[in-house]
XYZ file of C-alpha atoms in Angstrom:
290
model
C 88.718 108.398 227.590
C 92.428 109.166 227.647
C 93.131 112.836 228.444
C 94.809 114.806 225.697
C 98.503 115.496 226.237
C 99.513 119.027 227.079
C 100.913 120.922 224.100
C 101.863 124.119 225.895
C 104.197 125.092 228.717
C 107.641 123.541 229.086
C 109.264 123.317 225.664
C 111.256 120.200 226.539
C 113.678 120.929 223.736
C 110.917 121.007 221.153
C 111.060 123.169 218.026
C 109.232 126.485 218.161
C 106.937 127.227 215.208
C 105.732 130.710 214.291
C 103.115 130.859 211.524
C 99.964 132.803 210.820
C 97.257 133.083 208.179
C 96.888 130.220 205.703
C 100.401 128.780 206.373
C 99.413 128.171 210.005
C 96.639 125.857 208.836
C 99.252 123.206 208.000
C 99.374 122.502 211.749
C 95.591 122.096 211.977
C 95.207 118.703 210.208
C 98.409 117.421 211.817
C 96.874 117.957 215.245
C 93.537 116.410 214.345
C 95.082 113.351 212.677
C 97.441 112.575 215.533
C 95.436 113.835 218.501
C 92.325 111.885 217.532
C 93.948 108.674 218.735
C 94.017 110.032 222.300
C 90.350 111.014 222.508
C 88.615 107.655 222.306
C 86.030 109.210 219.975
C 86.425 106.682 217.167
C 87.194 102.945 217.027
C 90.907 102.157 217.114
C 90.744 100.266 213.831
C 89.486 103.429 212.108
C 92.510 105.509 213.103
C 95.331 106.460 210.761
C 98.614 104.612 211.286
C 101.011 107.535 210.996
C 104.027 107.292 213.319
C 105.922 109.993 211.426
C 103.136 112.494 212.071
C 103.043 111.487 215.735
C 106.776 112.143 215.935
C 106.260 115.582 214.366
C 103.667 116.464 216.987
C 106.021 115.493 219.798
C 108.830 117.628 218.369
C 106.875 120.840 217.705
C 106.485 123.431 220.457
C 103.006 124.776 219.722
C 99.805 125.054 221.731
C 97.764 122.695 219.583
C 94.950 122.258 222.115
C 94.679 125.975 222.833
C 94.628 126.900 219.154
C 92.619 124.095 217.568
C 90.659 122.504 220.409
C 89.805 118.837 220.732
C 90.637 116.688 217.688
C 87.910 116.020 215.133
C 87.709 113.002 212.758
C 87.317 115.014 209.523
C 91.016 115.384 208.725
C 91.676 111.707 209.422
C 88.827 110.733 207.086
C 90.189 112.987 204.357
C 93.698 111.574 204.723
C 92.604 107.929 204.868
C 90.484 108.264 201.751
C 93.334 110.041 199.965
C 95.717 107.207 200.855
C 93.270 104.684 199.437
C 92.739 106.618 196.217
C 96.483 106.956 195.586
C 96.965 103.218 196.087
C 94.020 102.519 193.767
C 95.517 104.814 191.105
C 98.891 103.095 191.397
C 97.206 99.703 191.002
C 95.631 100.838 187.714
C 99.026 101.267 186.083
C 101.790 98.832 185.209
C 104.454 101.498 185.674
C 105.397 103.839 188.534
C 103.157 106.831 189.148
C 103.801 110.407 190.152
C 101.957 112.151 192.988
C 101.677 115.936 192.896
C 100.698 117.159 196.346
C 99.472 120.755 196.258
C 99.711 122.790 199.449
C 101.147 119.754 201.197
C 102.171 121.481 204.408
C 103.240 118.895 207.004
C 101.254 116.031 205.489
C 103.175 112.761 205.849
C 101.274 110.834 203.186
C 104.427 110.040 201.231
C 105.652 107.741 204.009
C 102.228 106.112 204.376
C 101.625 105.152 200.734
C 105.046 104.967 199.054
C 105.448 101.685 197.198
C 109.163 102.177 196.642
C 108.687 103.490 193.095
C 106.519 106.608 193.366
C 107.841 109.970 192.275
C 106.509 112.587 194.699
C 106.287 116.314 194.005
C 105.545 118.645 196.913
C 104.292 122.089 195.914
C 103.715 124.690 198.598
C 104.279 128.283 199.578
C 107.819 129.138 200.723
C 106.832 128.852 204.403
C 105.554 125.333 203.857
C 108.610 124.179 201.926
C 110.963 125.646 204.521
C 109.116 123.921 207.355
C 109.081 120.565 205.582
C 112.823 120.807 205.000
C 113.328 121.682 208.649
C 111.110 119.007 210.203
C 110.884 116.084 207.786
C 113.732 113.928 206.457
C 114.866 114.201 202.868
C 113.440 111.549 200.589
C 115.243 110.395 197.430
C 112.070 110.542 195.315
C 110.555 113.726 196.747
C 111.002 116.905 194.706
C 109.884 120.245 196.182
C 108.599 123.293 194.331
C 108.106 126.608 196.108
C 105.108 128.322 194.491
C 101.442 129.105 194.885
C 99.188 126.296 193.716
C 96.817 128.944 192.375
C 99.288 130.130 189.721
C 99.758 126.901 187.733
C 101.275 128.756 184.804
C 104.373 129.187 186.999
C 104.974 125.475 187.613
C 102.810 123.080 185.569
C 105.541 122.561 182.961
C 107.921 121.342 185.706
C 105.764 118.382 186.750
C 106.360 116.159 183.713
C 104.161 113.799 181.739
C 106.455 110.749 181.723
C 104.374 109.060 184.435
C 100.664 108.850 185.238
C 99.989 111.600 187.788
C 97.688 111.680 190.787
C 97.103 115.194 192.128
C 96.188 115.707 195.772
C 94.668 119.088 196.604
C 93.172 118.045 199.939
C 92.648 120.971 202.282
C 93.559 123.548 199.641
C 90.804 124.754 197.337
C 88.641 126.409 199.979
C 91.374 129.053 200.328
C 91.115 130.047 196.660
C 89.861 133.642 196.328
C 87.041 132.718 193.946
C 85.566 129.999 191.747
C 87.415 131.238 188.666
C 90.761 130.566 190.368
C 89.774 126.963 191.060
C 88.473 126.552 187.517
C 91.767 127.857 186.086
C 93.770 125.487 188.285
C 91.782 122.385 187.333
C 91.806 123.397 183.665
C 95.602 123.743 183.763
C 95.958 120.365 185.502
C 93.701 118.677 182.935
C 95.704 120.155 180.060
C 99.124 119.553 181.628
C 98.576 116.117 183.185
C 96.276 114.202 180.806
C 95.051 110.841 182.019
C 95.624 111.765 185.653
C 93.308 112.025 188.630
C 92.732 114.718 191.241
C 91.419 114.512 194.799
C 90.116 117.533 196.668
C 87.559 118.591 199.234
C 85.110 121.481 199.371
C 83.122 123.266 202.032
C 79.494 124.437 201.830
C 78.515 128.065 201.457
C 77.240 128.409 205.025
C 80.670 127.457 206.401
C 82.487 129.687 203.921
C 80.386 132.653 205.048
C 81.294 131.924 208.684
C 85.010 131.999 207.906
C 84.698 135.250 205.970
C 83.041 136.828 209.008
C 85.839 135.542 211.270
C 85.171 132.000 212.483
C 86.641 131.402 215.936
C 87.546 127.724 216.027
C 88.543 128.231 219.658
C 88.874 131.401 221.772
C 92.566 131.375 220.765
C 92.267 130.747 217.034
C 90.349 132.402 214.208
C 90.334 130.462 210.952
C 91.492 132.328 207.840
C 88.809 133.145 205.258
C 87.779 130.254 203.007
C 86.110 131.934 200.030
C 85.562 128.966 197.704
C 82.519 126.826 198.442
C 80.872 123.995 196.542
C 78.197 121.446 197.426
C 76.672 118.526 195.578
C 73.890 120.744 194.250
C 76.376 122.761 192.203
C 78.938 120.081 191.395
C 77.678 119.100 187.931
C 77.533 122.693 186.678
C 80.956 123.408 188.159
C 82.547 120.374 186.485
C 80.894 121.138 183.142
C 82.826 124.411 182.964
C 86.247 122.727 183.109
C 87.621 121.340 179.856
C 89.015 117.817 180.141
C 87.760 117.300 183.704
C 85.214 114.784 184.924
C 83.937 113.932 188.401
C 84.461 110.232 189.056
C 82.992 110.120 192.547
C 81.937 112.374 195.397
C 81.383 111.636 199.057
C 80.224 113.537 202.091
C 82.818 113.438 204.837
C 80.815 110.707 206.573
C 80.472 108.379 203.581
C 83.937 106.714 203.451
C 84.069 105.739 207.146
C 80.589 106.314 208.615
C 81.480 105.043 212.088
C 83.844 108.000 212.473
C 81.091 110.609 211.963
C 77.822 108.797 212.743
C 75.693 111.934 213.153
C 76.714 113.327 209.765
C 76.275 109.857 208.272
C 72.640 109.840 209.386
C 72.043 113.461 208.353
C 73.575 112.829 204.930
C 70.731 110.466 204.124
C 68.461 113.514 204.004
C 68.446 114.830 200.451
C 68.578 118.539 201.241
C 71.466 118.030 203.671
C 73.408 115.917 201.201
C 72.917 118.328 198.302
C 73.151 121.728 199.981
C 74.704 121.437 203.453
C 77.368 118.714 203.594
C 81.042 119.287 202.723
C 82.388 117.084 199.941
C 85.327 114.854 199.132
C 85.757 114.618 195.350
C 87.718 112.398 192.987
C 88.060 113.746 189.453
C 89.860 112.580 186.344
C 91.565 114.286 183.405
C 90.903 113.164 179.862
C 93.795 111.302 178.259
C 95.608 112.678 175.256
C 93.886 111.637 172.027
């Protein structure tokens, strides 16, 4: 196993980052996606090819190991599945698509999946937009909106309906204060972006309760509260309460690439684990305009 590189100490000219609360979580998946390659925990062919993210990690002066610990496959699985779903959505249409990435943080998905025609809208809190502008290059088809994803009335009219739209909300909805907030967001997306799709993930109630009590990911990092929880057992009832929304598919985190999380893959075969315990990756669709 290759030892993880040090991410503390001598700055070496790297860029200092100071974030806390939910904005700091944008560094969490970056570390797991890039650092996983150095651990030897998963087969090389399962890793995410993301040189731009690797460059980001080298340039940021932040104690990734001390804050987030050893890399875990979950964020790579989420990103790889999201890449595949965007490409699948693009292949369904004979014209260019739009991607709306909610709470995008330092995700580098645009550079991984861009087909040369995609229109990309990044929506994030001011801290996230500022950091993207500081650390990532400008892109001619990337528009940025500074706003909270949980107040869609402030921005949904800016997205446009001239292209089919794929919405990525990966790593976002668990930070919603309650189920009603998530319901309002998905309802607004369904009404404002008919015929589109949405991809998001959810955590189970037991994990949500841990974060609300103060979950220490490592001795140096306490995760922010994640109030919104949803498992397979409640998915149908949840979806039924959202006008114009339908679940197309759901996966446990182990389902898309089982060799990356073999223990969860085995546990997910147990009905009670699959329905009540496992976190979910969800693809939904919005009804087209009649």
